[in-house]
């Protein structure tokens, strides 16, 4: 191999290395740019105790917001938000204003996010009910869930503005909606759970009615 051939080969390798380095740099910049853009477009999780209701509603409605958290963090966020809003009239008023200012796209996204969580929570409860075998434990579980659903219904009534009043926030209607958006396997478990909840609700009403019925004093009056 001549000296000129060696020089030519070195130049070719150097040129390839330069082009390869440039290509690698471009790839890094592209992926790095997407990563930076993703970070910029991902909103910070608001503190439910200090953030405005507008910030919270916007975060829930954003596809890169609440849904990007781990499931347990999503559940904690929504629970803390509900517990913070419900006892505070000023926050409830701010929530109504925030929901009323949503555009159609954000409103739809917010509604889908909320209903997705309602379905997931309900089906988790249904699966838990399906696994319990002790009758006393079943009854205690159902009573606890009934109370929780009643509490959730009050919160759903507050966020109903996002659905343009198309949503009946009663527990029974929410459950009907969930059952209507399940597959065959989920439906079998869910329907059984719904029937059990209805039975317990009737039992609770009978107990409440009996507790409110005044004692019959006619026998005492007869004796006197």
Tab-separated table of C-alpha atoms in Angstrom:
chain	number	residue	atom	x	y	z
A	1	UNK	CA	0.000	0.000	0.000
A	2	UNK	CA	1.464	3.339	-1.035
A	3	UNK	CA	1.726	6.437	1.130
A	4	UNK	CA	-1.024	8.135	-0.889
A	5	UNK	CA	-3.356	5.193	-0.387
A	6	UNK	CA	-2.753	5.300	3.362
A	7	UNK	CA	-3.503	9.068	3.435
A	8	UNK	CA	-6.699	8.539	1.445
A	9	UNK	CA	-7.876	5.787	3.792
A	10	UNK	CA	-7.199	7.929	6.870
A	11	UNK	CA	-9.167	10.823	5.367
A	12	UNK	CA	-12.112	8.526	4.604
A	13	UNK	CA	-12.192	7.138	8.151
A	14	UNK	CA	-11.911	10.637	9.594
A	15	UNK	CA	-14.767	11.837	7.402
A	16	UNK	CA	-16.918	8.842	8.433
A	17	UNK	CA	-16.170	9.504	12.094
A	18	UNK	CA	-17.165	13.143	11.721
A	19	UNK	CA	-20.414	12.279	9.941
A	20	UNK	CA	-21.138	9.549	12.458
A	21	UNK	CA	-20.533	11.952	15.310
A	22	UNK	CA	-22.813	14.537	13.751
A	23	UNK	CA	-25.497	11.912	13.169
A	24	UNK	CA	-25.239	10.754	16.758
A	25	UNK	CA	-25.423	14.326	17.997
A	26	UNK	CA	-28.546	14.943	15.893
A	27	UNK	CA	-30.201	11.856	17.378
A	28	UNK	CA	-29.314	12.970	20.899
A	29	UNK	CA	-30.653	16.464	20.215
A	30	UNK	CA	-33.896	15.102	18.765
A	31	UNK	CA	-34.601	12.789	21.687
A	32	UNK	CA	-33.344	15.349	24.162
A	33	UNK	CA	-35.610	17.936	22.583
A	34	UNK	CA	-38.627	15.671	22.888
A	35	UNK	CA	-37.748	14.980	26.523
A	36	UNK	CA	-37.473	18.690	27.264
A	37	UNK	CA	-40.734	19.381	25.417
A	38	UNK	CA	-42.455	16.618	27.376
A	39	UNK	CA	-41.247	18.126	30.650
A	40	UNK	CA	-42.418	21.582	29.609
A	41	UNK	CA	-45.857	20.295	28.590
A	42	UNK	CA	-46.315	18.247	31.789
A	43	UNK	CA	-47.979	20.420	34.456
A	44	UNK	CA	-46.817	20.384	38.048
A	45	UNK	CA	-49.112	18.614	40.495
A	46	UNK	CA	-50.967	21.319	42.453
A	47	UNK	CA	-51.287	21.248	46.215
A	48	UNK	CA	-55.005	20.740	46.832
A	49	UNK	CA	-54.785	22.702	50.084
A	50	UNK	CA	-53.268	25.844	48.586
A	51	UNK	CA	-53.840	25.798	44.816
A	52	UNK	CA	-56.770	27.514	43.130
A	53	UNK	CA	-59.634	25.343	41.920
A	54	UNK	CA	-58.828	26.478	38.389
A	55	UNK	CA	-55.325	25.042	38.665
A	56	UNK	CA	-56.651	21.766	40.071
A	57	UNK	CA	-59.373	21.380	37.447
A	58	UNK	CA	-56.900	22.187	34.667
A	59	UNK	CA	-54.495	19.597	36.044
A	60	UNK	CA	-57.157	16.877	36.169
A	61	UNK	CA	-58.323	17.703	32.649
A	62	UNK	CA	-54.787	17.671	31.211
A	63	UNK	CA	-53.844	14.317	29.663
A	64	UNK	CA	-50.319	14.851	31.006
A	65	UNK	CA	-51.567	15.751	34.467
A	66	UNK	CA	-53.337	13.430	36.861
A	67	UNK	CA	-53.166	10.425	34.541
A	68	UNK	CA	-49.363	10.526	34.587
A	69	UNK	CA	-49.254	9.764	38.324
A	70	UNK	CA	-49.122	6.247	39.730
A	71	UNK	CA	-52.593	4.887	40.465
A	72	UNK	CA	-52.241	5.116	44.242
A	73	UNK	CA	-51.115	8.749	43.898
A	74	UNK	CA	-54.086	9.523	41.663
A	75	UNK	CA	-56.471	8.069	44.236
A	76	UNK	CA	-54.796	10.016	47.052
A	77	UNK	CA	-54.956	13.254	45.073
A	78	UNK	CA	-58.672	12.922	44.302
A	79	UNK	CA	-59.526	11.896	47.860
A	80	UNK	CA	-57.610	14.823	49.364
A	81	UNK	CA	-59.180	17.185	46.849
A	82	UNK	CA	-62.686	15.988	47.718
A	83	UNK	CA	-62.006	16.211	51.469
A	84	UNK	CA	-60.671	19.754	51.043
A	85	UNK	CA	-63.458	21.069	48.815
A	86	UNK	CA	-66.595	19.623	50.385
A	87	UNK	CA	-66.539	21.377	53.784
A	88	UNK	CA	-65.490	24.744	52.306
A	89	UNK	CA	-68.167	26.881	50.640
A	90	UNK	CA	-65.593	29.236	49.117
A	91	UNK	CA	-63.709	26.361	47.504
A	92	UNK	CA	-66.953	24.863	46.189
A	93	UNK	CA	-67.805	28.212	44.635
A	94	UNK	CA	-64.336	28.376	43.077
A	95	UNK	CA	-64.773	24.851	41.742
A	96	UNK	CA	-68.049	25.741	40.069
A	97	UNK	CA	-66.443	28.791	38.449
A	98	UNK	CA	-63.447	26.761	37.267
A	99	UNK	CA	-65.642	24.072	35.730
A	100	UNK	CA	-67.847	26.660	34.090
A	101	UNK	CA	-64.865	28.243	32.349
A	102	UNK	CA	-63.663	25.027	30.680
A	103	UNK	CA	-63.761	24.839	26.910
A	104	UNK	CA	-65.498	21.844	25.331
A	105	UNK	CA	-62.323	19.846	24.810
A	106	UNK	CA	-61.108	20.323	28.384
A	107	UNK	CA	-64.581	19.620	29.741
A	108	UNK	CA	-64.708	16.327	27.874
A	109	UNK	CA	-61.229	15.384	29.064
A	110	UNK	CA	-62.097	16.272	32.658
A	111	UNK	CA	-65.300	14.228	32.540
A	112	UNK	CA	-63.587	11.200	31.028
A	113	UNK	CA	-60.864	11.323	33.669
A	114	UNK	CA	-63.319	11.537	36.558
A	115	UNK	CA	-65.563	8.767	35.234
A	116	UNK	CA	-62.589	6.528	34.552
A	117	UNK	CA	-61.610	6.804	38.200
A	118	UNK	CA	-65.165	6.186	39.342
A	119	UNK	CA	-65.306	3.021	37.263
A	120	UNK	CA	-61.929	1.782	38.464
A	121	UNK	CA	-62.778	2.374	42.129
A	122	UNK	CA	-66.180	0.731	41.785
A	123	UNK	CA	-64.814	-2.345	40.028
A	124	UNK	CA	-62.090	-2.707	42.649
A	125	UNK	CA	-64.818	-2.726	45.300
A	126	UNK	CA	-66.844	-5.247	43.286
A	127	UNK	CA	-63.836	-7.557	43.003
A	128	UNK	CA	-63.186	-7.214	46.737
A	129	UNK	CA	-66.825	-8.116	47.465
A	130	UNK	CA	-66.552	-11.131	45.172
A	131	UNK	CA	-63.599	-12.424	47.205
A	132	UNK	CA	-65.089	-12.072	50.695
A	133	UNK	CA	-66.574	-15.258	52.104
A	134	UNK	CA	-67.430	-14.342	55.705
A	135	UNK	CA	-71.033	-13.047	55.891
A	136	UNK	CA	-70.350	-10.599	58.739
A	137	UNK	CA	-67.383	-9.181	56.876
A	138	UNK	CA	-69.484	-8.880	53.718
A	139	UNK	CA	-72.191	-6.930	55.529
A	140	UNK	CA	-69.694	-4.577	57.187
A	141	UNK	CA	-67.957	-4.012	53.855
A	142	UNK	CA	-71.212	-3.218	52.046
A	143	UNK	CA	-72.334	-0.754	54.737
A	144	UNK	CA	-68.984	0.997	54.593
A	145	UNK	CA	-69.141	1.216	50.797
A	146	UNK	CA	-72.687	2.594	50.888
A	147	UNK	CA	-71.567	5.407	53.161
A	148	UNK	CA	-68.568	6.129	50.925
A	149	UNK	CA	-70.702	6.206	47.778
A	150	UNK	CA	-73.104	8.638	49.408
A	151	UNK	CA	-70.179	10.901	50.238
A	152	UNK	CA	-68.823	10.607	46.701
A	153	UNK	CA	-72.244	11.467	45.287
A	154	UNK	CA	-72.113	14.859	47.006
A	155	UNK	CA	-68.739	15.543	45.408
A	156	UNK	CA	-69.967	14.340	42.014
A	157	UNK	CA	-72.840	16.774	42.323
A	158	UNK	CA	-70.286	19.566	42.703
A	159	UNK	CA	-68.348	18.506	39.614
A	160	UNK	CA	-71.541	17.912	37.638
A	161	UNK	CA	-71.106	21.293	35.944
A	162	UNK	CA	-68.412	19.694	33.819
A	163	UNK	CA	-71.016	17.409	32.293
A	164	UNK	CA	-73.455	20.175	31.341
A	165	UNK	CA	-75.953	18.666	33.823
A	166	UNK	CA	-76.072	15.463	31.774
A	167	UNK	CA	-74.881	13.414	34.742
A	168	UNK	CA	-77.132	12.074	37.488
A	169	UNK	CA	-74.731	11.965	40.427
A	170	UNK	CA	-76.758	9.554	42.583
A	171	UNK	CA	-74.807	6.379	43.517
A	172	UNK	CA	-77.338	4.206	41.700
A	173	UNK	CA	-76.996	6.136	38.428
A	174	UNK	CA	-73.216	6.179	38.664
A	175	UNK	CA	-73.291	2.421	39.188
A	176	UNK	CA	-75.585	1.995	36.185
A	177	UNK	CA	-73.151	4.018	34.103
A	178	UNK	CA	-70.242	1.861	35.261
A	179	UNK	CA	-72.067	-1.391	34.490
A	180	UNK	CA	-72.925	-0.031	31.060
A	181	UNK	CA	-69.226	0.537	30.340
A	182	UNK	CA	-67.854	-2.886	31.277
A	183	UNK	CA	-66.970	-6.059	29.450
A	184	UNK	CA	-68.813	-9.349	30.078
A	185	UNK	CA	-66.481	-10.489	32.854
A	186	UNK	CA	-66.607	-7.165	34.686
A	187	UNK	CA	-70.371	-6.969	34.256
A	188	UNK	CA	-70.943	-10.328	35.935
A	189	UNK	CA	-69.037	-9.218	39.019
A	190	UNK	CA	-70.422	-5.693	38.980
A	191	UNK	CA	-74.082	-6.671	38.688
A	192	UNK	CA	-73.803	-9.086	41.609
A	193	UNK	CA	-72.204	-6.349	43.675
A	194	UNK	CA	-74.914	-3.836	42.744
A	195	UNK	CA	-77.652	-6.253	43.873
A	196	UNK	CA	-75.865	-6.761	47.188
A	197	UNK	CA	-75.614	-2.994	47.671
A	198	UNK	CA	-79.364	-2.634	47.024
A	199	UNK	CA	-80.170	-5.256	49.664
A	200	UNK	CA	-77.967	-3.587	52.245
A	201	UNK	CA	-79.437	-0.180	51.434
A	202	UNK	CA	-82.948	-1.538	52.087
A	203	UNK	CA	-81.743	-3.073	55.358
A	204	UNK	CA	-80.231	0.251	56.437
A	205	UNK	CA	-83.507	2.035	55.668
A	206	UNK	CA	-85.485	-0.493	57.739
A	207	UNK	CA	-83.103	-0.012	60.649
A	208	UNK	CA	-83.362	3.764	60.402
A	209	UNK	CA	-87.148	3.604	60.181
A	210	UNK	CA	-87.349	1.363	63.242
A	211	UNK	CA	-85.072	3.711	65.182
A	212	UNK	CA	-87.280	6.715	64.335
A	213	UNK	CA	-90.588	5.024	65.216
A	214	UNK	CA	-91.773	6.186	68.667
A	215	UNK	CA	-92.603	3.479	71.222
A	216	UNK	CA	-96.223	2.393	71.537
A	217	UNK	CA	-97.540	3.709	74.902
A	218	UNK	CA	-101.135	2.506	74.412
A	219	UNK	CA	-100.664	-0.397	76.788
A	220	UNK	CA	-99.580	1.922	79.601
A	221	UNK	CA	-102.564	4.223	79.038
A	222	UNK	CA	-104.943	1.245	79.220
A	223	UNK	CA	-103.506	0.163	82.540
A	224	UNK	CA	-103.902	3.636	84.009
